[in-house]
Coordinates of C-alpha atoms in Angstrom, one line a residue:
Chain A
X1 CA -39.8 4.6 73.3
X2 CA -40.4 8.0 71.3
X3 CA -40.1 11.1 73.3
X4 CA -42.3 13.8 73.3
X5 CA -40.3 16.2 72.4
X6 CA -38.0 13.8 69.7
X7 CA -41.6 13.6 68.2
X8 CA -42.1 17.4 68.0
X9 CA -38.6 17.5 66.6
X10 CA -40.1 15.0 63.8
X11 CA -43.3 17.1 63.6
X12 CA -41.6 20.4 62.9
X13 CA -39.1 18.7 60.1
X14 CA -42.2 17.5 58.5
X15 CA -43.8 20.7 58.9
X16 CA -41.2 23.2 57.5
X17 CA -40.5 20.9 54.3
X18 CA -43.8 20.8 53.4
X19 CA -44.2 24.5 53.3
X20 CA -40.6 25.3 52.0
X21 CA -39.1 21.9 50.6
X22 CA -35.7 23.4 51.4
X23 CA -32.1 21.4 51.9
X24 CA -32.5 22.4 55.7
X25 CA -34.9 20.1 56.5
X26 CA -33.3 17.2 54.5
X27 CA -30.0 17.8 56.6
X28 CA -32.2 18.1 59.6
X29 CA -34.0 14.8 58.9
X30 CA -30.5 13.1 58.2
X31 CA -29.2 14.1 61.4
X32 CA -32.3 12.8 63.1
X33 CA -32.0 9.7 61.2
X34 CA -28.6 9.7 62.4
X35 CA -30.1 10.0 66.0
X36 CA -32.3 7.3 65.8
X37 CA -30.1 4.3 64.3
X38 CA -27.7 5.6 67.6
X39 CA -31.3 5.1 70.2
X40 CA -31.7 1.6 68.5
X41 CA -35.7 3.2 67.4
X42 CA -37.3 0.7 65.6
X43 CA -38.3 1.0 62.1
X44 CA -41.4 0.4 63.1
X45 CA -42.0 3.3 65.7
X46 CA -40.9 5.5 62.9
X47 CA -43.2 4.8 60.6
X48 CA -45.7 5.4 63.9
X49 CA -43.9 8.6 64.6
X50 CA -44.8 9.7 60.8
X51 CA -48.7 8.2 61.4
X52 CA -49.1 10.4 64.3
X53 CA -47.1 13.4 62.7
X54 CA -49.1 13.3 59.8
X55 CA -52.8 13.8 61.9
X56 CA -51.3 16.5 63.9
X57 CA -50.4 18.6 60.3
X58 CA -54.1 18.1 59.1
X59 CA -56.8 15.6 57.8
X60 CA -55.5 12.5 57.0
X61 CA -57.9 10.3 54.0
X62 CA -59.3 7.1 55.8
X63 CA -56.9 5.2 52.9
X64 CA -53.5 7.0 53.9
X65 CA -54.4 6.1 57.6
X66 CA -55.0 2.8 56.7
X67 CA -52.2 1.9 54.5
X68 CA -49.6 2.2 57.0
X69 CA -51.0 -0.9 58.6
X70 CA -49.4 -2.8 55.6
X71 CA -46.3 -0.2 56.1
X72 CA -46.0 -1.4 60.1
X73 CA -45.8 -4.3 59.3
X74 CA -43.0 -4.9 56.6
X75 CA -41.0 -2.4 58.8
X76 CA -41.8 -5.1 62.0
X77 CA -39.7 -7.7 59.5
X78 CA -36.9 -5.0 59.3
X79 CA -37.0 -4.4 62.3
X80 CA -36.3 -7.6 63.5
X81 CA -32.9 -7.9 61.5
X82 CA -32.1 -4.7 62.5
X83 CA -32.0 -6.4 65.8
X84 CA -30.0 -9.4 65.4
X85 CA -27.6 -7.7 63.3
X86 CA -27.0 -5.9 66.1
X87 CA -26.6 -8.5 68.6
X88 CA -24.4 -10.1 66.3
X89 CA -22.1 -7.0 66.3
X90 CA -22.1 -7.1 69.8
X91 CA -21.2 -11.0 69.8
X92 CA -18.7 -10.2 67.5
X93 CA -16.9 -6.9 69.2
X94 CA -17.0 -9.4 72.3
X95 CA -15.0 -12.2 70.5
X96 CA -12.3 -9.6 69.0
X97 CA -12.4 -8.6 72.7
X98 CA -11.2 -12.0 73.9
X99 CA -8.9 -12.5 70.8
X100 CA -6.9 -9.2 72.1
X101 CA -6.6 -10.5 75.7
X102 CA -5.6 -14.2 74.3
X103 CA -3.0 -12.6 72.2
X104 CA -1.6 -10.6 75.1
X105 CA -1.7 -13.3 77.5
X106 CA 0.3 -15.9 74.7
X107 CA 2.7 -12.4 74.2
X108 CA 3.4 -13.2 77.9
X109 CA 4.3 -17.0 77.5
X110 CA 7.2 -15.9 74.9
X111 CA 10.3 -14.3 76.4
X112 CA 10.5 -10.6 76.6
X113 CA 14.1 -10.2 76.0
X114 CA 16.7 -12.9 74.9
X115 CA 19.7 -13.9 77.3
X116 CA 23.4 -12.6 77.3
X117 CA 26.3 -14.9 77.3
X118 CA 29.9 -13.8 76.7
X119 CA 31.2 -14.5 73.0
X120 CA 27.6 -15.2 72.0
X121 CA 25.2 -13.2 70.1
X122 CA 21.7 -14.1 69.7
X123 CA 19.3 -13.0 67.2
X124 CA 15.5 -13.6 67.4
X125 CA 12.9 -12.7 65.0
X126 CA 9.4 -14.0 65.8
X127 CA 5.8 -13.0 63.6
X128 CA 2.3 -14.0 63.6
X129 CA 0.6 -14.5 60.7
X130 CA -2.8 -14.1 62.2
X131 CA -3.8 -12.7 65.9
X132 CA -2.7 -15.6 67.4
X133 CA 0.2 -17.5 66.5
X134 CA 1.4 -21.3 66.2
X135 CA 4.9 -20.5 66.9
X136 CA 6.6 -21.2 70.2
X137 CA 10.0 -20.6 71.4
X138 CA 12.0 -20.2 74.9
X139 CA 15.1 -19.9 76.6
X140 CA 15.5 -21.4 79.5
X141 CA 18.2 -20.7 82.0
X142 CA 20.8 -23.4 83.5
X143 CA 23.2 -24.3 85.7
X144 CA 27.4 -23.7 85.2
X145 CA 27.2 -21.2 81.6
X146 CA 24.1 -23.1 80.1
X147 CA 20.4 -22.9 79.0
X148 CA 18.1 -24.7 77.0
X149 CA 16.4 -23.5 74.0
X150 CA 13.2 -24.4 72.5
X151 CA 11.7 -23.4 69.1
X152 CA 8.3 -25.2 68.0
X153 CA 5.5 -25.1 66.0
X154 CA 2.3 -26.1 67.0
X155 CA -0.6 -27.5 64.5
X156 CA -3.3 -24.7 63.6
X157 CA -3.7 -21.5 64.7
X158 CA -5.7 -19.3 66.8
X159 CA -7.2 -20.4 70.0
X160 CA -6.4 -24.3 70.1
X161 CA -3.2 -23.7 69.2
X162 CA -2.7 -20.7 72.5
X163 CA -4.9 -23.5 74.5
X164 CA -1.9 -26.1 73.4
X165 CA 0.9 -23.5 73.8
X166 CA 0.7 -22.8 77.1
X167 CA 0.7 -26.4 78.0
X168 CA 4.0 -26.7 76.2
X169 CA 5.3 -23.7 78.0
X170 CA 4.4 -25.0 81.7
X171 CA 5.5 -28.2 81.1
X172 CA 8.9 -26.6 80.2
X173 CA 9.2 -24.4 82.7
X174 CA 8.5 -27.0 85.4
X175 CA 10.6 -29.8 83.2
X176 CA 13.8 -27.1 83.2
X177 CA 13.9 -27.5 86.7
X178 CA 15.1 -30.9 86.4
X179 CA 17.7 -30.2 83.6
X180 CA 16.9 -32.6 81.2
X181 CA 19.2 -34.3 78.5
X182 CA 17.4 -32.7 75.0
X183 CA 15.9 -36.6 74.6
X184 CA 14.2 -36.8 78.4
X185 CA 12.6 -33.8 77.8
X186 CA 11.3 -34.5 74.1
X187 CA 10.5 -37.9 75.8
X188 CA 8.4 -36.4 78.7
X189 CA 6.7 -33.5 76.3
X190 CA 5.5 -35.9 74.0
X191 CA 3.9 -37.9 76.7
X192 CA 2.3 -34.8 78.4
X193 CA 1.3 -33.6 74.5
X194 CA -0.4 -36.6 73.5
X195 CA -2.3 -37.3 76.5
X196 CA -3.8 -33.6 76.2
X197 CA -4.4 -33.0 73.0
X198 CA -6.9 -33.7 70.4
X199 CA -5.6 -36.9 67.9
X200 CA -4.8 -34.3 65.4
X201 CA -2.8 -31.9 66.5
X202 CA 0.5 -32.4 66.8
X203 CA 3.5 -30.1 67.6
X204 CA 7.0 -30.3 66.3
X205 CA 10.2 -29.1 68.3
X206 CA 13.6 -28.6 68.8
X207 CA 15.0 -28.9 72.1
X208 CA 18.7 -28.0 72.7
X209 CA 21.0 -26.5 75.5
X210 CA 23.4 -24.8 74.8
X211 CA 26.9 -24.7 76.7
X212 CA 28.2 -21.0 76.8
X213 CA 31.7 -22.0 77.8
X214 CA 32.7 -24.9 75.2
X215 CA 30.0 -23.6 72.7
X216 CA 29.0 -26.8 72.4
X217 CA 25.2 -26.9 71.7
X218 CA 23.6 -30.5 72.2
X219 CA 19.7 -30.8 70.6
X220 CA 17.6 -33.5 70.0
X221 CA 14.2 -33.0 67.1
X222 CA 10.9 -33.8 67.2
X223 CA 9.5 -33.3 64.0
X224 CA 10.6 -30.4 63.2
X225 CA 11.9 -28.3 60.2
X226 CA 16.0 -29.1 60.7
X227 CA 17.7 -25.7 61.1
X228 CA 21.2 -24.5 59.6
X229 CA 24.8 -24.6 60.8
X230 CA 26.9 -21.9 58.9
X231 CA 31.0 -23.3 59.4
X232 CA 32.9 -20.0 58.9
X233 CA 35.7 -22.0 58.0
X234 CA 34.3 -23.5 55.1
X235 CA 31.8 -20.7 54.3
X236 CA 28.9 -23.6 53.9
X237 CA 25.7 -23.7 55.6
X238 CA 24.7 -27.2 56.5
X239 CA 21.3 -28.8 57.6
X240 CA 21.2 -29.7 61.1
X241 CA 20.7 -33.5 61.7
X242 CA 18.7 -35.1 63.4
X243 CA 15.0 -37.0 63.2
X244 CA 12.4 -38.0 65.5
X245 CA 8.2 -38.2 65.7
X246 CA 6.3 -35.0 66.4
X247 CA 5.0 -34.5 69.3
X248 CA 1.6 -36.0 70.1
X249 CA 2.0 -38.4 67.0
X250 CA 3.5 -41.7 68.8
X251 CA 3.7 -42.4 72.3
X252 CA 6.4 -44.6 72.5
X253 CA 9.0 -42.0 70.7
X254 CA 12.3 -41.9 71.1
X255 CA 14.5 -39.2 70.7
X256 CA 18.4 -39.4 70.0
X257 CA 20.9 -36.2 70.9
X258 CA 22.9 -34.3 68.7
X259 CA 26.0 -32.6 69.3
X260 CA 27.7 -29.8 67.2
X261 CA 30.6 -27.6 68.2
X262 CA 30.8 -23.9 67.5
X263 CA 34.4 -22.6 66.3
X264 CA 34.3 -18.8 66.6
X265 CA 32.1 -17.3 63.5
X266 CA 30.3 -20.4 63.2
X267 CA 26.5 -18.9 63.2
X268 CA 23.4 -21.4 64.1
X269 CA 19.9 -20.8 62.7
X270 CA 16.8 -22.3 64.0
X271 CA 13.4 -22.0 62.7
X272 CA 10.0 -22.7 61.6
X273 CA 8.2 -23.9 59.3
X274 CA 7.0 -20.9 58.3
X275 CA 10.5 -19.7 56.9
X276 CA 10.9 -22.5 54.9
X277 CA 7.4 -22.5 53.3
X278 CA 7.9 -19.2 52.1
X279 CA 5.6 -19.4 49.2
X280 CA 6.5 -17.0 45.9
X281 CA 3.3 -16.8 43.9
X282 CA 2.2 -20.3 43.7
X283 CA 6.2 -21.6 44.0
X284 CA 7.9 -22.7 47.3
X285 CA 11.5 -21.5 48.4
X286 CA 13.8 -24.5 48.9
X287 CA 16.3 -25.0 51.4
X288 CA 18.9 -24.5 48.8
X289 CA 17.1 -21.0 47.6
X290 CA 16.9 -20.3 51.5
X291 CA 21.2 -21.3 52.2
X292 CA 21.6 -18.6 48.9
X293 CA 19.8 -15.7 50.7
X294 CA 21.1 -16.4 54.2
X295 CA 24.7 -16.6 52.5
X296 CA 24.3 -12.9 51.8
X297 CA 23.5 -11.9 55.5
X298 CA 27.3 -14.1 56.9
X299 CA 29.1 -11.7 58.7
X300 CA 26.6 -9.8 59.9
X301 CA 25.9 -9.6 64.1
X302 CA 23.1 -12.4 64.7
X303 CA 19.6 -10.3 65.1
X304 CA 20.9 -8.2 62.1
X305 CA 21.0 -11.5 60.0
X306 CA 17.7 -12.8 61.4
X307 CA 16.4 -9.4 60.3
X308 CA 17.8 -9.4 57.1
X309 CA 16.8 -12.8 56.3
X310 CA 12.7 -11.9 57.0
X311 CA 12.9 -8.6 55.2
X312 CA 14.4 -10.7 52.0
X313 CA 11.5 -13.4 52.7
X314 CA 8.7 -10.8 53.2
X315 CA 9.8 -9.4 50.0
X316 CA 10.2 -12.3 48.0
X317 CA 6.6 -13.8 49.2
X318 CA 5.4 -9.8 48.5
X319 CA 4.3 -8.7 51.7
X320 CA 2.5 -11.9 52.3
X321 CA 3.8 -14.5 55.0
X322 CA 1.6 -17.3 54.8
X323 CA 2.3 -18.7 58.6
X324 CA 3.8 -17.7 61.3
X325 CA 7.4 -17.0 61.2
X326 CA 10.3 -18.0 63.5
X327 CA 14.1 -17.6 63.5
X328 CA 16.5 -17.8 66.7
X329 CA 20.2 -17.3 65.0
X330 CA 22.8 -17.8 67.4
X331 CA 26.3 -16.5 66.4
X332 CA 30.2 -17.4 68.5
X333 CA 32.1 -14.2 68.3
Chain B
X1 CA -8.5 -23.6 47.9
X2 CA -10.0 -26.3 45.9
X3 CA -10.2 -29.8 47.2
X4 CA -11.2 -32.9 45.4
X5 CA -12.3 -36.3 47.0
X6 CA -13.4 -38.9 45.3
X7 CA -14.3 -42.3 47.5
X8 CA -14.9 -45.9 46.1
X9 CA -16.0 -48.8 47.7
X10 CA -14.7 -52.3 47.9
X11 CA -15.9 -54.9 49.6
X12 CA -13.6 -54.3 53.3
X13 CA -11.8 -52.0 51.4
X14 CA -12.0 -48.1 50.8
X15 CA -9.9 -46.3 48.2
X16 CA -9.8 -42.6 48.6
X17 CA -8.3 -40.0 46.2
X18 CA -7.5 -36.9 47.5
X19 CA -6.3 -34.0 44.8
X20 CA -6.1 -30.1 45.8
X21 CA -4.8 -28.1 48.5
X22 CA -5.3 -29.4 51.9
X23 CA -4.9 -26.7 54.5
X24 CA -6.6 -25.4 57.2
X25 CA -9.7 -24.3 54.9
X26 CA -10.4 -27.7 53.3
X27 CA -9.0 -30.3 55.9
X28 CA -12.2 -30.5 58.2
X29 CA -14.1 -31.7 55.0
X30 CA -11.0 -34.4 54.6
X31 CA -10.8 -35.4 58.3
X32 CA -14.7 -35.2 58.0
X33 CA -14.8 -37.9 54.9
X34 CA -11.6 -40.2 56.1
X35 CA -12.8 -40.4 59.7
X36 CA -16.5 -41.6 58.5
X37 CA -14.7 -44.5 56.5
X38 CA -12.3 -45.6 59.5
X39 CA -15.4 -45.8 62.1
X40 CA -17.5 -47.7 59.3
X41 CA -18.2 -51.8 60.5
X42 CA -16.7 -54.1 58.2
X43 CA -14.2 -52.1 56.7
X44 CA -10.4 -53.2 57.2
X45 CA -8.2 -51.8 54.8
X46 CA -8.2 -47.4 53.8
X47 CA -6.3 -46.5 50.8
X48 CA -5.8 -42.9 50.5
X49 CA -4.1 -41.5 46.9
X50 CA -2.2 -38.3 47.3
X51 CA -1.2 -38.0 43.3
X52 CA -3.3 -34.9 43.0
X53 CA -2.6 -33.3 45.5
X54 CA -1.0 -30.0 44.8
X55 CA -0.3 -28.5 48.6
X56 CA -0.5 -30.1 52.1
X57 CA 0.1 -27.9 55.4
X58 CA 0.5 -29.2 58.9
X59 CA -3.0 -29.5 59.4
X60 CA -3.0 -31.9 56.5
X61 CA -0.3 -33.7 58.4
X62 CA -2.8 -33.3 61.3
X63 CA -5.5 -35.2 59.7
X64 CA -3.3 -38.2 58.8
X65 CA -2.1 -38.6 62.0
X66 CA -5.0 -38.6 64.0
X67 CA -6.6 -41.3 61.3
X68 CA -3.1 -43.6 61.8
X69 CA -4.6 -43.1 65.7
X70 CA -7.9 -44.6 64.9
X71 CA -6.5 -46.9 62.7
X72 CA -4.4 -48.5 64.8
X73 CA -7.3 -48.6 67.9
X74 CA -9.3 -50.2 65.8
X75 CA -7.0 -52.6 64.0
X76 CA -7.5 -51.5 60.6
X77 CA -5.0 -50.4 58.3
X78 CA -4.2 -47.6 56.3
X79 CA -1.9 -47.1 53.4
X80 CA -1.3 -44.0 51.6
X81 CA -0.2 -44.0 47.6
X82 CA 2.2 -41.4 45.5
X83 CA 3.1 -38.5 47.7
X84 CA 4.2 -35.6 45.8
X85 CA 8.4 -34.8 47.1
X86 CA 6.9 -32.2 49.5
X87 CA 4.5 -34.1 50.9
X88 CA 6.6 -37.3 51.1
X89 CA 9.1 -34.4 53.2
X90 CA 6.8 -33.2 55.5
X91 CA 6.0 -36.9 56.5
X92 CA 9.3 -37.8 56.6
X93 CA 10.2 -34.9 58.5
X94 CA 7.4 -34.8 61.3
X95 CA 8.1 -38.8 61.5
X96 CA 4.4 -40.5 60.4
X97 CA 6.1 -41.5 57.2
X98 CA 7.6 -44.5 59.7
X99 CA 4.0 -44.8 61.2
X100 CA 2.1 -45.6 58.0
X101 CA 2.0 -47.7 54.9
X102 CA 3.6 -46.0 52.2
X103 CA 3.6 -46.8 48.7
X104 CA 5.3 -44.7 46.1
X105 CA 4.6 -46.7 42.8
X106 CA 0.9 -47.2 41.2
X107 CA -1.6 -47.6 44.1
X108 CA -3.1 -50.7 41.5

C-alpha cells in the first residue's frame, strides 16, 4: 500500500512542477518512478495516488474526478500483466537457478584431473555447447598398470541427458569394480540403459582399458563415432575399428573387443561426435579434412594436440560449436 | 530449421516423406507425426523417405529408433527409403541400419 509520506513525496512533485515546470521535478518524478516499479505499486494505486494528489492542490471539475474511473480501470488490465510478468521472472531466475546447480553437480560426475602412467601422456579437452552437456567421459582405475576409459555421447541435451548421465556414470563406477572385458560391460550398460530410458534416447560409447605396461589398449564400440590411431612409423592416422548398436537401441547386443598395440609415438584419439560434425557454414568436416588438421598437431605432447585440434575446429566452424565437444588423445612416449 | 512432412495413405500402408533438417528443434513434430501412424489400427506397413532430407542429428537417430521399438511391439514394419551418405553413416555407425528395412534405390 501507498505511504503517507511516499504520497506527500508525490504531492510536492506535483506541486513544484506546476508552479515552476522545471527539469527538477521531472528527475524527481523519474526517480520516484524508479521507486515504485522496485515496491511492485500497482499502476493502478498510482493513478489513485494522482486522484487524491490532485484534490489536495485545489478544486477538481466533477468531469476530471470522474474520468479517472475509466483511467483505473485500463491501468487494473496493466496491472495485471505487470504481475505475471513478474512471476514469470521469478519462475524463470528459479529455473536458471537449478540449471547452475545441475551443471555443477554433472561438473562433478566428470573427472577432475586425468591419471598419470609412466611413458603415457594424456590429453583431454571436453566443451559444452549449452549449460548442460551430452558428453560423457571417465577413467577408471585398475588392477596391475591398467584402467578403463569411457568416452560417450548421450542423445539430447540439457536435463534428460544429466538425468541419463549420471546413470551411465553409477553404473560404471559400480561395473569397474568387477573389471569387465570392454564387451561385458557394453553388454551390461546397454541392458541397464534401455531398461531406464525413454525409447528414444540412446547413448553411444567407447569402452576401453588400457594396459600401461604393454601399451596395449583393448576397446569394444557401441555406436559410437570411431576414433583415430596415428602409427608414427608410417606417419598415417587410421580409423579405429570396430561396430556395435548404441546403447538403449537393442537389447540383445553384442559387443566384440578390439585390440591395438601402441609402438612408442603412436598417438590415440578418441572423441565425439561433436568433433566430427564440425559444421563450416552450411558444409560438414570429413574425417579425411579432420586426419589433415590433426596431421599438423603430430609431434606435439598429447593435451597440446587435443588443444590445438579444438582451437583449429573453433576457428574453422567460426566461434560456433554446434554440440558438445570431446577429445581424450592418449600419446606412448 | 525447416522441416517438411508430407504423409499419404494407403490402404494398411503409410508412406511418409520427410525433407529438411531434423534436429532437436523439429524432431518432436517428426516423432509427433510417425508415432501417430505406428499406434493407428489397421496399419501394418510405415514407409518413411529420407531423399530430402538435408541434415539429421542424433535426436533424429533418436526418433527412428524408438519408432523401430514400437514397431517391432506391435508387429508392424517399417522401412526407410534413400538416405542421404551422412545419414546412411550415422545409421550405420550407431547400428539401427542392421535393425530396419533399408532401401537405397526408388522407394516405388
Amino acid at each position: 500500500m501507498v505511504t503517507r509520506s511516499f504520497q506527500e513525496e508525490y504531492v510536492k512533485i506535483l506541486r513544484d512542477y506546476l508552479s515552476a515546470q522545471g527539469e527538477d521535478q521531472l528527475y524527481g518524478a523519474q526517480q520516484l518512478g524508479k521507486w515504485m516499479l522496485s515496491q511492485d505499486i500497482s499502476p493502478e494505486e498510482i493513478t489513485d495516488l494522482h486522484a487524491r494528489a490532485l484534490e489536495q492542490l485545489g478544486e477538481v471539475p466533477e468531469f476530471v474526478r470522474s474520468s479517472f474511473s475509466i483511467l483505473t480501470e485500463i491501468m487494473i488490465e496493466y496491472g495485471n500483466e505487470h504481475r505475471s510478468v513478474n512471476s514469470w521472472r521469478n519462475r524463470h531466475q528459479q529455473m536458471e537457478s537449478e540449471i547452475a546447480v545441475a551443471k555443477a553437480m554433472q561438473q562433478s560426475l566428470l573427472p577432475s584431473e586425468v591419471p598419470v602412467y609412466p611413458e603415457l601422456e594424456i590429453g583431454v579437452v571436453s566443451i559444452a555447447a549449452k549449460q548442460i552437456s551430452g558428453d560423457y567421459y571417465d577413467f577408471i582405475e585398475q588392477s596391475e598398470g591398467r584402467f578403463g576409459l569411457a568416452i560417450a555421447d548421450i542423445t539430447g541435451k540439457g536435463m534428460p541427458a544429466a538425468m541419463c548421465m549420471s546413470m551411465v556414470k553409477y553404473a560404471i563406477d559400480s561395473l569397474g569394480q568387477m573389471e569387465l572385458g570392454p564387451d561385458e560391460m557394453l553388454h551390461h550398460l546397454n541392458r541397464i540403459v534401455g531398461r531406464n530410458i525413454d525409447p528414444s534416447m540412446f547413448v553411444t560409447m567407447m569402452f576401453g582399458s588400457y594396459d600401461s605396461k604393454e601399451h596395449c589398449f583393448r576397446y569394444a564400440m557401441a555406436g559410437h563415432e570411431p576414433g583415430f590411431l596415428y602409427r608414427s612409423a608410417e606417419g598415417e592416422f587410421y580409423d579405429l575399428e570396430g561396430r556395435g548398436n548404441a546403447l538403449g537401441l537393442h537389447p540383445n547386443s553384442a559387443y566384440e573387443v578390439q585390440e591395438i598395440h601402441l609402438e612408442i609415438n603412436d598417438v590415440l584419439i578418441l572423441l565425439t561426435d561433436g568433433v566430427t560434425e564440425c559444421k563450416n557454414n552450411r558444409y560438414y568436416l570429413q574425417r579425411e579434412e579432420l586426419v589433415h588438421h590433426l596431421q599438423k598437431e603430430v609431434g606435439e605432447s598429447a593435451q597440446k594436440m587435443a588443444n590445438g585440434l579444438y582451437n583449429r575446429l573453433l576457428l574453422l566452424s567460426q566461434f560456433d560449436l554446434l554440440d558438445d565437444y570431446t577429445m581424450i588423445v592418449l600419446r606412448r612416449t | 530449421m525447416d522441416l517438411l512432412i508430407k504423409t499419404t495413405s494407403l490402404e494398411t500402408e503409410h508412406r511418409v516423406v520427410l525433407g529438411g533438417d531434423i534436429d532437436a528443434f523439429t524432431a518432436p513434430k517428426v516423432k509427433e507425426t510417425l508415432m501417430s501412424l505406428v499406434t493407428k489400427p489397421d496399419i501394418n506397413h510405415i514407409t518413411v523417405d529420407l531423399e530430402a532430407v538435408e541434415y539429421m542429428d542424433s535426436t533424429g537417430i533418436g526418433i527412428f529408433i524408438g519408432i523401430m521399438k514400437e514397431c517391432i511391439q506391435r508387429n508392424r514394419t517399417f522401412e526407410v527409403h534413400k538416405l542421404s551418405p551422412r545419414v546412411e553413416r550415422l545409421f550405420r555407425i550407431t547400428g539401427l541400419y542392421d535393425h530396419i528395412a533399408i532401401r537405397k534405390g526408388e522407394s516405388e
